[in-house]
């Protein structure tokens, strides 16, 4: 088991009173799982992802990453945790506009004390993995949306994370590109044994995971676990 | 890729915005460097004046400016040359020597020089620093002995040993060292001044004053050349020290009522006061730059942080600690500080070198030590200005990179 969530609660203060964003959330994630988190808008999907990343403090409950208590950690410990263990893929790609594709991929390594050539080679290898090594010197504006998301995926992998947190990674892409990206994530999950937690509102995308957690008003109302075999046509349909 | 490179890449990306951020601090540093460069030279000039000035009384037109002894006669209003005769034929005792002068700025080959007409024997006799130029004839001896009172007036009696120039022909000129260097003129060569050809009779030794930029020619030749017949702009008088104490100045004022008569001591005192005032002004600017420059840098940094909220949020998300975010922004402020210090130093020094001779009558040279002070002030102000924006940048949430669902 890589991640354990026990009785997790998150309350927001609002002018109308307290709002329960997450309520008594419990689940486990094993190494190499591909977990999708679904739910309607406002159900708490992204709040859950941010809380797991230590970017939002939970109100109560336990979040355990291996032996590390995310819910109890200090800001510095959480930064180190994300630096060493987590990769992020966002709907908006979040690439730095003035950095080339390979510089964007190398970005998380900027805070690692490693030789320059080692960083460069690691980034180049990942650009090859996502099929963009021939675009390594292109700025984000010179790449298509699908290519930008591939660069973002390569960036998420460059620090060799054991956990990738993806927030609507296909939300800005058309269906064929979405399938492309989802297949790439699935491939990375299978080949690199990287654990994936992906927030999505797309039922088709949710089918890519071997476990699906459905949230309703901050509570888990269903956890599905199954073998997934999905191809490009199914996503488009 | 490392944090330093990231800072540099971001810096290059927004270089056009830097100009506004740098403006206040650069100008502030430039003003401090400019004032300091001029005042340092001015302080040195005071010391040189005290040691080397020959004449100890200066007769100037009433409307002239006496802030600086060496430049007091430049472009000053004139009065009749006949005043020399008036003094010589008076019954006033204690006037050992007189040197009437007419001085104007001129341009030769696009460069500015100071042309001074002198009556050779008198003029050169009153300048001890020229004694080694080999031009001088019989030695003159000051007619008064040493006196502590005279030192209080701003000169030393032992310096009152003079030699005189025998003659300076109407088409001869003598050049200050800097003027000769700029004109690449050597002794025996000819030089054209205001359409008239002069022979360079002598190149004078360096004095460290505006005299180095002067070209000396015969008073009457200069009067003809400038069309200012029978007029002079100053008379230098070597007065007997005891006679000065006995009221020589008052007696001179009586026979020359429309002139301004002053001693070197008074002029040097004015110059020292001016220097003190300039130092105070540069201190005031230092205070202003700390406020205006710091606020300007802070404002620029805060705008930069706001513009990059998503980017900084992204850094935080992928594991950049708050400390690294602070370091990135302070490194940027550090670079701004270096740029502001260096550019400010260059502008300030250039302005002082250009304006010094023009307005203060002083040849200003670059002071390399000021670059360290400029850098120190500029970097400190930039870092202080960036502290609050850096602190607030560390507090940026990465949430806006995520889509709430």
Coordinates of C-alpha atoms in Angstrom, one line a residue:
Chain A
X1 CA 0.0 0.0 0.0
X2 CA 1.3 3.4 -1.0
X3 CA -1.4 5.7 0.2
X4 CA -3.9 5.4 3.0
X5 CA -6.7 7.9 3.7
X6 CA -8.6 7.5 7.0
X7 CA -11.6 9.5 8.1
X8 CA -10.5 12.5 6.1
X9 CA -12.5 15.7 6.6
X10 CA -12.1 19.1 5.1
X11 CA -14.3 22.0 6.1
X12 CA -14.2 25.5 4.5
X13 CA -15.3 28.6 6.3
X14 CA -18.0 30.4 4.3
X15 CA -20.0 33.5 5.0
X16 CA -23.1 31.3 5.3
X17 CA -21.3 28.9 7.7
X18 CA -19.1 25.9 7.4
X19 CA -19.0 23.9 4.2
X20 CA -18.0 20.2 4.2
X21 CA -15.8 19.8 1.2
X22 CA -14.7 16.3 2.2
X23 CA -16.6 14.2 4.7
X24 CA -15.3 11.0 6.3
X25 CA -13.3 9.9 3.2
X26 CA -11.6 6.5 3.5
X27 CA -9.6 4.5 0.9
X28 CA -6.3 2.8 0.2
X29 CA -4.2 2.9 -2.9
X30 CA -1.7 0.3 -3.8
X31 CA 1.6 0.8 -5.6
X32 CA 0.9 0.7 -9.4
X33 CA -2.8 1.4 -9.1
X34 CA -4.5 3.7 -11.6
X35 CA -7.2 5.4 -9.5
X36 CA -9.7 7.7 -11.1
X37 CA -11.8 10.1 -9.0
X38 CA -15.1 11.1 -10.4
X39 CA -18.1 13.1 -9.3
X40 CA -20.1 16.1 -10.2
X41 CA -18.9 19.7 -10.1
X42 CA -18.4 20.7 -6.5
X43 CA -18.2 17.2 -5.2
X44 CA -14.8 17.7 -3.8
X45 CA -12.6 15.9 -6.4
X46 CA -9.9 18.5 -6.7
X47 CA -10.1 19.3 -3.0
X48 CA -9.3 15.6 -2.4
X49 CA -6.4 15.7 -4.8
X50 CA -4.9 18.9 -3.3
X51 CA -5.3 17.5 0.2
X52 CA -3.4 14.4 -0.8
X53 CA -0.6 16.5 -2.3
X54 CA -0.4 18.5 1.0
X55 CA -1.4 21.7 -0.8
X56 CA -4.5 22.0 1.4
X57 CA -4.5 21.3 5.1
X58 CA -7.2 18.8 6.1
X59 CA -9.5 19.6 9.0
X60 CA -9.2 16.1 10.5
X61 CA -8.2 12.6 9.5
X62 CA -5.1 10.8 8.4
X63 CA -3.3 10.8 5.1
X64 CA -0.4 8.4 5.0
X65 CA 2.0 8.1 2.1
X66 CA 4.1 5.1 2.8
X67 CA 5.3 6.1 6.4
X68 CA 4.9 9.8 5.9
X69 CA 2.0 11.6 7.6
X70 CA 0.9 14.2 5.0
X71 CA -1.7 15.6 7.4
X72 CA 0.8 16.4 10.1
X73 CA 3.7 17.6 8.0
X74 CA 5.2 21.1 8.0
X75 CA 5.3 23.2 4.9
X76 CA 9.0 22.4 4.3
X77 CA 8.4 18.7 4.7
X78 CA 5.5 18.8 2.3
X79 CA 7.7 20.6 -0.3
X80 CA 10.3 17.9 0.0
X81 CA 7.6 15.2 -0.2
X82 CA 6.2 16.7 -3.5
X83 CA 9.7 17.2 -4.8
X84 CA 10.8 13.6 -4.3
X85 CA 7.5 11.6 -4.7
X86 CA 4.9 13.4 -6.7
X87 CA 4.3 14.4 -10.3
X88 CA 1.5 16.7 -11.4
X89 CA -0.5 16.9 -14.6
X90 CA -3.0 19.7 -14.9
X91 CA -5.8 20.5 -17.2
X92 CA -4.2 23.8 -18.1
X93 CA -0.8 22.1 -18.7
X94 CA 0.8 24.8 -16.6
X95 CA 3.9 25.0 -18.7
X96 CA 6.2 28.0 -18.3
X97 CA 5.8 30.1 -21.4
X98 CA 9.4 31.3 -21.7
X99 CA 11.0 27.9 -21.3
X100 CA 11.4 25.4 -24.2
X101 CA 9.9 22.0 -24.0
X102 CA 13.0 20.4 -22.6
X103 CA 13.5 23.2 -20.1
X104 CA 9.9 22.8 -19.0
X105 CA 10.6 19.0 -18.5
X106 CA 13.8 19.8 -16.6
X107 CA 12.0 22.3 -14.3
X108 CA 11.4 20.0 -11.3
X109 CA 15.1 19.1 -11.4
X110 CA 16.1 22.7 -10.9
X111 CA 16.0 22.1 -7.2
X112 CA 17.9 18.8 -7.4
X113 CA 21.7 19.0 -7.0
X114 CA 22.6 16.8 -10.0
X115 CA 25.0 17.3 -12.9
X116 CA 23.6 19.4 -15.8
X117 CA 24.1 16.6 -18.3
X118 CA 22.2 14.1 -16.2
X119 CA 19.2 16.4 -15.9
X120 CA 19.3 17.1 -19.6
X121 CA 19.5 13.4 -20.5
X122 CA 16.7 12.5 -18.2
X123 CA 14.5 15.2 -19.7
X124 CA 15.4 14.1 -23.3
X125 CA 14.6 10.5 -22.5
X126 CA 11.2 11.5 -21.3
X127 CA 10.5 13.7 -24.3
X128 CA 11.4 10.6 -26.4
X129 CA 8.9 8.6 -24.3
X130 CA 6.1 11.1 -25.1
X131 CA 7.2 11.4 -28.7
X132 CA 8.4 15.0 -28.6
X133 CA 12.2 14.8 -28.7
X134 CA 12.1 16.5 -32.1
X135 CA 10.3 19.4 -30.5
X136 CA 12.6 19.8 -27.5
X137 CA 13.6 23.4 -28.3
X138 CA 10.1 24.6 -29.1
X139 CA 8.3 27.0 -26.8
X140 CA 4.9 26.0 -25.5
X141 CA 3.1 28.5 -27.8
X142 CA 4.8 26.6 -30.7
X143 CA 3.2 23.3 -29.7
X144 CA -0.4 22.0 -30.1
X145 CA -2.5 21.4 -27.0
X146 CA -1.9 17.7 -27.1
X147 CA 1.8 18.2 -27.4
X148 CA 1.8 20.6 -24.5
X149 CA 0.1 18.1 -22.3
X150 CA 2.7 15.5 -23.4
X151 CA 5.4 17.9 -22.3
X152 CA 3.5 18.3 -19.0
X153 CA 3.4 14.5 -18.5
X154 CA 7.1 14.2 -19.2
X155 CA 7.7 17.0 -16.6
X156 CA 5.6 15.0 -14.1
X157 CA 7.8 12.0 -14.6
X158 CA 11.2 13.6 -14.5
X159 CA 11.7 13.4 -10.8
X160 CA 10.9 9.6 -10.9
X161 CA 7.8 10.0 -8.7
X162 CA 6.0 7.1 -7.2
X163 CA 2.7 9.0 -7.4
X164 CA 1.2 11.1 -10.2
X165 CA -1.7 13.4 -9.4
X166 CA -3.6 14.4 -12.5
X167 CA -6.4 17.0 -12.5
X168 CA -8.6 16.7 -15.5
X169 CA -5.6 16.0 -17.8
X170 CA -7.9 15.7 -20.9
X171 CA -10.2 18.6 -20.0
X172 CA -8.8 20.9 -22.6
X173 CA -8.3 18.3 -25.3
X174 CA -10.6 17.0 -28.1
X175 CA -11.6 13.3 -27.8
X176 CA -8.9 11.9 -30.1
X177 CA -6.2 13.8 -28.3
X178 CA -7.8 12.7 -25.0
X179 CA -7.5 9.1 -25.9
X180 CA -3.9 9.7 -26.9
X181 CA -3.0 11.2 -23.5
X182 CA -5.0 8.6 -21.5
X183 CA -3.2 5.8 -23.3
X184 CA 0.1 7.5 -22.6
X185 CA -0.8 7.7 -18.9
X186 CA -1.9 4.1 -18.9
X187 CA 1.3 3.1 -20.6
X188 CA 3.4 5.0 -18.0
X189 CA 1.3 3.4 -15.2
X190 CA 2.0 -0.1 -16.6
X191 CA 5.6 0.2 -17.7
X192 CA 7.0 2.4 -14.9
X193 CA 4.7 1.1 -12.2
X194 CA 3.8 4.7 -11.2
X195 CA 0.7 5.0 -9.1
X196 CA -1.9 7.3 -10.8
X197 CA -4.6 9.3 -9.2
X198 CA -6.6 11.1 -11.8
X199 CA -9.5 13.4 -11.3
X200 CA -11.9 13.4 -14.2
X201 CA -15.6 14.2 -14.9
X202 CA -15.5 12.1 -18.1
X203 CA -17.0 8.6 -17.7
X204 CA -14.9 7.3 -20.6
X205 CA -11.7 8.6 -19.1
X206 CA -12.7 7.2 -15.7
X207 CA -12.8 3.7 -17.3
X208 CA -9.0 3.9 -17.8
X209 CA -8.4 3.3 -14.1
X210 CA -8.5 0.0 -12.3
X211 CA -10.2 1.6 -9.4
X212 CA -12.8 4.4 -9.6
X213 CA -13.8 6.5 -6.6
X214 CA -17.0 8.4 -7.0
X215 CA -17.6 11.4 -4.8
X216 CA -20.9 13.0 -4.0
X217 CA -21.1 16.1 -1.8
X218 CA -17.7 15.4 -0.3
X219 CA -18.4 11.8 0.5
X220 CA -17.4 8.6 -1.3
X221 CA -20.6 7.0 -2.4
X222 CA -18.9 4.3 -4.5
X223 CA -15.6 2.6 -5.1
X224 CA -15.4 0.4 -8.2
X225 CA -12.5 -1.9 -8.8
X226 CA -12.1 -3.7 -12.1
X227 CA -9.8 -4.7 -14.9
X228 CA -9.8 -2.1 -17.7
X229 CA -9.4 -2.8 -21.3
X230 CA -10.1 0.3 -23.3
X231 CA -9.1 1.3 -26.8
X232 CA -9.1 4.5 -28.8
X233 CA -12.5 3.9 -30.4
X234 CA -14.2 3.4 -27.0
X235 CA -12.9 6.8 -25.8
X236 CA -14.1 8.6 -28.9
X237 CA -17.5 7.0 -28.5
Chain B
X1 CA 18.6 23.7 -15.3
X2 CA 19.0 25.1 -11.9
X3 CA 17.4 27.9 -9.8
X4 CA 19.9 30.5 -10.9
X5 CA 19.3 29.7 -14.6
X6 CA 15.6 29.9 -14.0
X7 CA 15.9 33.3 -12.5
X8 CA 18.1 34.4 -15.4
X9 CA 15.7 33.1 -18.0
X10 CA 12.8 34.8 -16.3
X11 CA 14.8 38.0 -16.0
X12 CA 15.5 38.1 -19.7
X13 CA 11.9 37.4 -20.5
X14 CA 10.8 40.6 -18.8
X15 CA 13.7 42.9 -19.6
X16 CA 11.6 45.7 -21.0
X17 CA 9.8 46.0 -17.7
X18 CA 13.1 46.3 -15.9
X19 CA 13.7 49.8 -17.2
X20 CA 10.9 51.3 -15.1
X21 CA 12.0 49.3 -12.1
X22 CA 15.6 50.4 -12.5
X23 CA 14.9 54.1 -13.3
X24 CA 14.6 55.5 -9.8
X25 CA 17.5 53.6 -8.3
X26 CA 19.8 54.2 -11.3
X27 CA 19.1 58.0 -11.3
X28 CA 19.5 58.2 -7.6
X29 CA 22.9 56.4 -7.7
X30 CA 23.9 58.6 -10.7
X31 CA 23.1 61.8 -8.7
X32 CA 25.1 60.6 -5.7
X33 CA 28.0 59.5 -7.8
X34 CA 27.9 62.8 -9.8
X35 CA 27.8 65.0 -6.7
X36 CA 30.5 63.0 -4.9
X37 CA 32.8 62.9 -8.0
X38 CA 32.7 66.7 -8.2
X39 CA 33.0 67.4 -4.5
X40 CA 36.0 65.1 -4.2
X41 CA 37.7 67.0 -7.0
X42 CA 36.6 70.2 -5.5
X43 CA 38.1 69.2 -2.1
X44 CA 41.3 68.4 -3.8
X45 CA 41.2 71.7 -5.6
X46 CA 40.9 73.5 -2.3
X47 CA 44.0 71.8 -1.0
X48 CA 45.9 72.6 -4.3
X49 CA 44.7 76.1 -4.2
X50 CA 46.0 76.6 -0.7
X51 CA 49.4 75.2 -1.6
X52 CA 49.9 76.7 -5.0
X53 CA 48.0 79.9 -5.5
X54 CA 50.3 82.8 -6.1
X55 CA 48.3 85.9 -5.8
X56 CA 46.5 86.4 -2.5
X57 CA 44.0 89.1 -3.5
X58 CA 41.6 88.9 -6.4
X59 CA 39.9 91.9 -8.0
X60 CA 36.8 90.9 -9.9
X61 CA 33.8 92.7 -11.4
X62 CA 31.0 93.3 -8.9
X63 CA 28.7 90.7 -10.5
X64 CA 31.1 87.9 -10.7
X65 CA 30.8 84.5 -8.9
X66 CA 33.5 83.7 -6.4
X67 CA 32.5 80.2 -5.5
X68 CA 35.6 78.8 -7.2
X69 CA 38.9 80.7 -7.3
X70 CA 40.1 79.1 -10.5
X71 CA 37.0 79.6 -12.5
X72 CA 36.0 83.0 -11.0
X73 CA 37.4 84.9 -13.9
X74 CA 36.0 82.7 -16.7
X75 CA 33.3 84.4 -18.7
X76 CA 33.1 87.0 -15.9
X77 CA 32.0 90.6 -16.7
X78 CA 34.8 93.0 -17.5
X79 CA 36.2 96.2 -16.1
X80 CA 38.7 98.6 -17.6
X81 CA 42.4 97.6 -17.8
X82 CA 43.1 101.1 -16.6
X83 CA 42.3 99.9 -13.0
X84 CA 45.8 98.4 -13.0
X85 CA 47.3 101.8 -13.5
X86 CA 44.9 103.2 -10.9
X87 CA 46.3 100.8 -8.3
X88 CA 49.9 101.3 -9.4
X89 CA 49.7 105.0 -9.3
X90 CA 47.9 105.1 -5.9
X91 CA 49.6 105.8 -2.6
X92 CA 48.4 102.4 -1.3
X93 CA 51.4 100.5 0.2
X94 CA 51.8 96.7 0.3
X95 CA 50.9 95.8 -3.3
X96 CA 53.9 93.8 -4.4
X97 CA 52.7 92.6 -7.8
X98 CA 49.7 92.7 -10.1
X99 CA 48.5 90.5 -12.9
X100 CA 45.5 91.6 -15.0
X101 CA 43.7 88.8 -16.9
X102 CA 41.0 88.4 -19.5
X103 CA 39.4 85.0 -19.7
X104 CA 36.9 83.5 -22.1
X105 CA 35.8 80.0 -23.1
X106 CA 36.7 79.2 -26.7
X107 CA 36.2 76.2 -29.0
X108 CA 39.0 74.7 -31.1
X109 CA 38.1 71.7 -33.3
X110 CA 34.9 71.2 -31.5
X111 CA 36.5 71.0 -28.1
X112 CA 36.2 73.6 -25.3
X113 CA 39.2 75.4 -23.8
X114 CA 39.8 78.4 -21.6
X115 CA 41.7 81.2 -23.2
X116 CA 43.4 83.6 -20.7
X117 CA 45.1 86.8 -21.7
X118 CA 47.9 87.8 -19.4
X119 CA 50.6 90.4 -19.0
X120 CA 53.3 87.8 -18.9
X121 CA 55.7 89.0 -16.3
X122 CA 53.0 89.7 -13.7
X123 CA 50.8 86.7 -14.4
X124 CA 53.4 84.1 -14.3
X125 CA 55.2 85.7 -11.5
X126 CA 52.3 84.9 -9.2
X127 CA 52.2 81.1 -9.9
X128 CA 54.7 79.1 -7.9
X129 CA 53.7 75.9 -9.5
X130 CA 55.0 77.1 -12.9
X131 CA 58.4 77.6 -11.5
X132 CA 59.7 74.4 -13.0
X133 CA 58.6 75.3 -16.5
X134 CA 61.8 77.0 -17.2
X135 CA 60.2 80.2 -18.3
X136 CA 61.1 82.4 -15.5
X137 CA 63.6 85.1 -14.9
X138 CA 64.6 86.9 -11.8
X139 CA 63.2 85.7 -8.5
X140 CA 60.9 87.9 -6.6
X141 CA 60.7 87.8 -2.8
X142 CA 57.6 88.5 -0.9
X143 CA 58.0 91.6 1.1
X144 CA 56.6 90.2 4.3
X145 CA 57.8 87.7 6.7
X146 CA 56.1 84.5 8.0
X147 CA 53.1 85.0 10.2
X148 CA 50.6 82.6 11.8
X149 CA 47.9 85.2 11.0
X150 CA 48.6 84.8 7.3
X151 CA 48.2 81.0 7.5
X152 CA 44.7 81.7 9.0
X153 CA 43.9 83.7 5.8
X154 CA 44.5 80.6 3.7
X155 CA 48.1 80.9 2.5
X156 CA 51.6 80.1 3.6
X157 CA 54.3 82.8 3.6
X158 CA 57.0 80.4 2.4
X159 CA 55.1 79.9 -0.8
X160 CA 55.4 83.6 -1.6
X161 CA 58.6 83.2 -3.5
X162 CA 58.0 83.9 -7.1
X163 CA 59.8 84.1 -10.4
X164 CA 58.7 86.1 -13.3
X165 CA 58.4 85.6 -17.1
X166 CA 60.6 88.0 -19.1
X167 CA 58.4 88.2 -22.1
X168 CA 55.5 86.6 -24.1
X169 CA 55.3 87.7 -27.7
X170 CA 51.9 88.8 -29.1
X171 CA 51.8 85.6 -31.2
X172 CA 53.1 83.3 -28.6
X173 CA 50.9 81.1 -26.3
X174 CA 51.5 78.8 -23.4
X175 CA 49.4 75.7 -22.9
X176 CA 48.2 73.9 -19.9
X177 CA 49.1 70.2 -19.9
X178 CA 45.6 68.9 -20.7
X179 CA 45.0 71.5 -23.4
X180 CA 48.3 70.6 -25.1
X181 CA 47.5 66.9 -24.9
X182 CA 44.0 67.3 -26.4
X183 CA 45.4 69.6 -29.2
X184 CA 48.5 67.3 -29.6
X185 CA 50.5 70.5 -29.6
X186 CA 54.2 70.5 -28.8
X187 CA 56.5 73.4 -28.1
X188 CA 57.5 75.3 -31.2
X189 CA 54.5 74.2 -33.2
X190 CA 51.7 76.4 -34.3
X191 CA 48.0 76.4 -33.3
X192 CA 45.1 78.4 -34.7
X193 CA 43.0 80.1 -32.0
X194 CA 39.9 82.1 -33.1
X195 CA 41.4 82.4 -36.6
X196 CA 44.8 83.7 -35.4
X197 CA 48.0 81.5 -35.5
X198 CA 50.0 81.3 -32.3
X199 CA 53.3 79.6 -31.7
X200 CA 53.3 77.3 -28.6
X201 CA 56.1 78.8 -26.6
X202 CA 55.7 76.4 -23.6
X203 CA 53.6 73.5 -22.4
X204 CA 53.1 73.9 -18.7
X205 CA 53.4 71.2 -16.1
X206 CA 50.2 69.6 -14.7
X207 CA 48.6 71.5 -11.8
X208 CA 45.4 69.4 -11.2
X209 CA 43.3 72.5 -11.7
X210 CA 41.4 74.1 -14.5
X211 CA 44.6 75.8 -15.4
X212 CA 45.5 72.6 -17.2
X213 CA 42.8 73.3 -19.7
X214 CA 43.9 76.9 -20.2
X215 CA 45.7 78.4 -23.1
X216 CA 47.6 81.6 -22.1
X217 CA 48.4 84.3 -24.5
X218 CA 49.3 87.9 -24.3
X219 CA 46.5 90.0 -22.7
X220 CA 46.5 92.5 -25.6
X221 CA 46.5 89.8 -28.2
X222 CA 43.5 88.1 -26.5
X223 CA 41.7 91.5 -26.2
X224 CA 42.1 92.0 -29.9
X225 CA 41.1 88.5 -30.7
X226 CA 37.9 88.6 -28.6
X227 CA 37.1 92.2 -29.5
X228 CA 37.2 93.3 -25.9
X229 CA 39.5 96.2 -26.1
X230 CA 41.2 97.6 -22.9
X231 CA 39.1 95.4 -20.7
X232 CA 40.1 92.7 -18.1
X233 CA 38.0 90.2 -16.1
X234 CA 40.3 90.0 -13.1
X235 CA 43.4 91.4 -11.5
X236 CA 45.4 89.1 -9.3
X237 CA 47.4 91.0 -6.7
X238 CA 50.2 89.8 -4.5
X239 CA 49.8 91.9 -1.5
X240 CA 52.1 92.1 1.5
X241 CA 50.6 90.0 4.2
X242 CA 51.0 92.6 6.9
X243 CA 49.4 95.1 4.6
X244 CA 46.4 92.9 4.2
X245 CA 46.1 92.8 8.0
X246 CA 46.4 96.6 8.0
X247 CA 43.3 97.0 5.8
X248 CA 44.7 96.8 2.3
X249 CA 41.4 95.3 1.0
X250 CA 39.5 98.3 2.2
X251 CA 41.9 100.7 0.6
X252 CA 41.6 98.9 -2.7
X253 CA 37.8 99.0 -2.4
X254 CA 38.0 102.7 -2.0
X255 CA 39.8 103.3 -5.3
X256 CA 37.9 100.6 -7.1
X257 CA 34.3 101.0 -5.9
X258 CA 32.6 99.0 -8.6
X259 CA 34.7 95.9 -8.2
X260 CA 34.6 92.9 -5.9
X261 CA 37.8 92.5 -3.9
X262 CA 38.5 89.4 -2.0
X263 CA 41.3 87.3 -0.6
X264 CA 42.0 83.7 -1.4
X265 CA 41.2 82.7 2.1
X266 CA 37.6 84.0 1.7
X267 CA 37.2 82.3 -1.7
X268 CA 38.6 79.0 -0.4
X269 CA 36.3 79.3 2.6
X270 CA 33.3 79.7 0.2
X271 CA 34.5 76.7 -1.7
X272 CA 34.8 74.6 1.4
X273 CA 31.3 75.6 2.4
X274 CA 30.1 74.6 -1.1
X275 CA 31.8 71.3 -0.7
X276 CA 30.1 70.7 2.6
X277 CA 26.8 71.6 1.1
X278 CA 27.3 69.2 -1.8
X279 CA 28.1 66.4 0.7
X280 CA 24.9 67.3 2.6
X281 CA 22.9 67.2 -0.7
X282 CA 24.4 63.8 -1.5
X283 CA 23.3 62.6 1.9
X284 CA 19.8 63.8 1.3
X285 CA 19.8 62.0 -2.0
X286 CA 20.9 58.9 -0.2
X287 CA 17.9 59.1 2.1
X288 CA 15.6 59.8 -0.9
X289 CA 17.0 56.9 -2.9
X290 CA 16.4 54.5 0.0
X291 CA 12.7 55.5 0.0
X292 CA 12.0 56.1 -3.7
X293 CA 14.3 53.5 -5.1
X294 CA 13.2 50.9 -2.5
X295 CA 9.5 51.6 -3.2
X296 CA 10.1 51.6 -7.0
X297 CA 11.9 48.2 -6.8
X298 CA 9.3 46.9 -4.4
X299 CA 6.5 48.0 -6.7
X300 CA 8.2 46.4 -9.7
X301 CA 8.8 43.2 -7.9
X302 CA 5.2 43.0 -6.6
X303 CA 3.8 43.6 -10.1
X304 CA 6.1 40.8 -11.3
X305 CA 5.0 38.5 -8.6
X306 CA 1.3 39.2 -9.3
X307 CA 1.9 38.6 -13.0
X308 CA 3.5 35.3 -12.3
X309 CA 1.1 34.0 -9.7
X310 CA 0.3 30.8 -11.7
X311 CA 4.0 30.3 -12.4
X312 CA 5.0 30.6 -8.7
X313 CA 2.1 28.4 -7.7
X314 CA 3.4 25.8 -10.2
X315 CA 6.9 26.0 -8.6
X316 CA 5.3 25.5 -5.2
X317 CA 3.3 22.6 -6.5
X318 CA 6.3 20.7 -7.9
X319 CA 8.3 21.0 -4.6
X320 CA 9.9 24.4 -4.6
X321 CA 10.0 25.4 -0.9
X322 CA 9.1 28.9 0.3
X323 CA 12.8 29.5 0.9
X324 CA 13.6 28.8 -2.7
X325 CA 10.9 31.2 -3.8
X326 CA 12.3 33.9 -1.6
X327 CA 15.8 33.2 -2.9
X328 CA 14.6 33.4 -6.5
X329 CA 13.0 36.8 -6.0
X330 CA 15.8 38.2 -3.9
X331 CA 18.3 37.0 -6.5
X332 CA 16.3 39.0 -9.0
X333 CA 16.5 42.0 -6.8
X334 CA 20.2 41.4 -6.4
X335 CA 20.7 41.5 -10.2
X336 CA 18.6 44.7 -10.3
X337 CA 20.8 46.2 -7.6
X338 CA 24.0 45.3 -9.6
X339 CA 22.5 46.8 -12.8
X340 CA 21.3 49.9 -10.9
X341 CA 24.7 50.4 -9.2
X342 CA 26.8 49.9 -12.3
X343 CA 24.6 52.0 -14.7
X344 CA 24.1 54.7 -12.0
X345 CA 27.9 54.8 -11.5
X346 CA 28.5 55.1 -15.3
X347 CA 25.9 57.8 -15.8
X348 CA 26.9 59.8 -12.6
X349 CA 30.6 59.7 -13.5
X350 CA 30.0 60.6 -17.1
X351 CA 27.7 63.5 -16.1
X352 CA 30.3 64.7 -13.5
X353 CA 33.1 64.5 -16.2
X354 CA 31.0 66.4 -18.6
X355 CA 29.4 69.0 -16.3
X356 CA 32.3 69.4 -13.9
X357 CA 34.4 71.6 -16.2
X358 CA 31.3 73.2 -17.6
X359 CA 29.8 74.4 -14.4
X360 CA 32.3 74.0 -11.6
X361 CA 35.4 74.8 -13.6
X362 CA 36.9 71.5 -12.4
X363 CA 38.4 68.6 -14.4
X364 CA 36.7 65.6 -13.0
X365 CA 38.1 62.1 -13.3
X366 CA 36.3 58.8 -12.6
X367 CA 36.6 57.6 -9.0
X368 CA 36.8 53.8 -9.2
X369 CA 36.2 53.3 -5.5
X370 CA 32.7 54.9 -5.9
X371 CA 31.5 51.8 -7.9
X372 CA 31.7 49.7 -4.7
X373 CA 29.7 52.3 -2.7
X374 CA 27.2 52.5 -5.6
X375 CA 26.8 48.7 -5.7
X376 CA 26.5 48.5 -2.0
X377 CA 23.7 51.1 -1.8
X378 CA 21.9 49.9 -4.9
X379 CA 22.0 46.2 -3.9
X380 CA 20.9 47.0 -0.3
X381 CA 18.0 49.2 -1.5
X382 CA 16.9 46.6 -4.0
X383 CA 16.9 43.8 -1.5
X384 CA 15.1 45.9 1.1
X385 CA 12.5 46.8 -1.6
X386 CA 12.0 43.1 -2.6
X387 CA 11.6 41.7 0.9
X388 CA 7.8 42.2 1.2
X389 CA 7.0 41.0 -2.4
X390 CA 9.2 37.9 -1.9
X391 CA 7.5 37.1 1.4
X392 CA 4.1 37.4 -0.2
X393 CA 5.2 35.3 -3.2
X394 CA 6.1 32.5 -0.7
X395 CA 2.4 32.6 0.4
X396 CA 0.9 32.1 -3.1
X397 CA -1.3 29.0 -3.3
X398 CA -0.9 26.7 -6.2
X399 CA -4.6 26.1 -6.3
X400 CA -5.3 28.2 -9.4
X401 CA -3.4 25.6 -11.4
X402 CA -6.1 23.0 -10.5
X403 CA -9.7 23.0 -11.6
X404 CA -12.1 22.7 -8.8
X405 CA -14.6 19.9 -9.4

